[in-house]
């Protein structure tokens, strides 16, 4: 059963321990913007590095890309985003708040039934279902109208002569427009994929739930190009790979993950088959509400994007198979991961409250060691003993070469352990008076809280083995 206060606890821990701060806070903030702090930015980098290593570096059929956020606006006409990337917007006439008509219907009648309601029927359906304004409780809706989610901005320096362009709403199009460049310059053969990590922007009508739905977010996307005959098999492979990534690499509990196939009415304008990987988020207001939220979509985009770009750019985007000489437009399987949502699920999954034998409680973030922002913390037992401090600093300097390491001499040792537990540091090394006698240190394990003495000269090997587990 999800803990209904878990989100609040995570938001508070993230602020308290330097993971995530509210954006532009000293100016009163900017709604639904978040800044990753010192520990959060390392956690984010670790998630992105793990993704890049697993899906790009470790595979022979993948290459990487880092395309520009600003693209020729024709891109978005060709991709269908100018025409179709919109949500149905409704206003509450009483309190003047704005909402997504489809989301309100989804919560009441389910995803597929809501997706089947046409724009012009949304108003009547909201009334028929008795759906109240989540803000003021009134049932006094405007008619629904389409609201394009793309952020517009201007390019150019002379006022009046600027061009409207868009901030990309997905990183995917940067990959499609470079398909030919990659084919022509790299030794790739279908089936192969291009991976990219980067920011995307959507003018969401109802952002919220911390970093789950924001207007600026980061995606980790793959466009995997296949012969149409290989589609089924490759789609299944990518489902399997996604599962491995979330459970084995990010360490998320499998009972908190599920696959959900999109109903026909829910499919995006480019897709004929989509599975979402969902996480059991604790967004519900009461203990018995489970809210499954999308972490990743795996879509069959067919040849939609390359065909559209071929039509609009008048450039040949076909692929010639070097063995069979067959010429065709490859089809695309797209595993598209939300980076911020992956991090949010890692944070939620890692959170543990434990009752200790002495009756006190501790909060501990049980990150996998590959993701933990700090892997080893080094403490002198006492701050005012120069020889303990010096020895700790020497050990810290040595361990820093191999691990993400932090030195801390502030406050009582128990408090320092609690702080590292909340940061999710797998091991703490304490230098005490015995260290000066026999060159051993105490290593405390975050999860078991057991302590053992290890010789300083064996420390690095000992920690390497433990952190690799
Ligand atoms: N290229 C396909 C695409 O963009 P999507 O399902 O719209 O598909 C992919 O987005 C992923 O991006 C989602 O599964 C989600 O994790 C993340 N995402 C989408 N909108 C988001 C938002 N407003 N805030 C945070 N993450 C978002």
PDB file of C-alpha atoms in Angstrom, residues 30 60 68 81 107 124 126 157 286 301 306 424:
ATOM      1  CA  UNK A  30       8.333  29.957 -10.597  1.00  0.00           C
ATOM      2  CA  UNK A  60      27.181  -2.594 -31.033  1.00  0.00           C
ATOM      3  CA  UNK A  68      20.134  21.291 -30.976  1.00  0.00           C
ATOM      4  CA  UNK A  81       3.327  18.638 -33.753  1.00  0.00           C
ATOM      5  CA  UNK A 107      -9.666   9.933 -13.591  1.00  0.00           C
ATOM      6  CA  UNK A 124     -21.217  17.578 -22.101  1.00  0.00           C
ATOM      7  CA  UNK A 126     -17.930  16.441 -17.834  1.00  0.00           C
ATOM      8  CA  UNK A 157      17.986  40.297 -33.090  1.00  0.00           C
ATOM      9  CA  UNK A 286      -5.750   8.330   0.535  1.00  0.00           C
ATOM     10  CA  UNK A 301       6.284   4.844 -34.990  1.00  0.00           C
ATOM     11  CA  UNK A 306      11.091   9.548 -41.937  1.00  0.00           C
ATOM     12  CA  UNK A 424      22.045   7.380   0.645  1.00  0.00           C
TER      13      UNK A 424
END
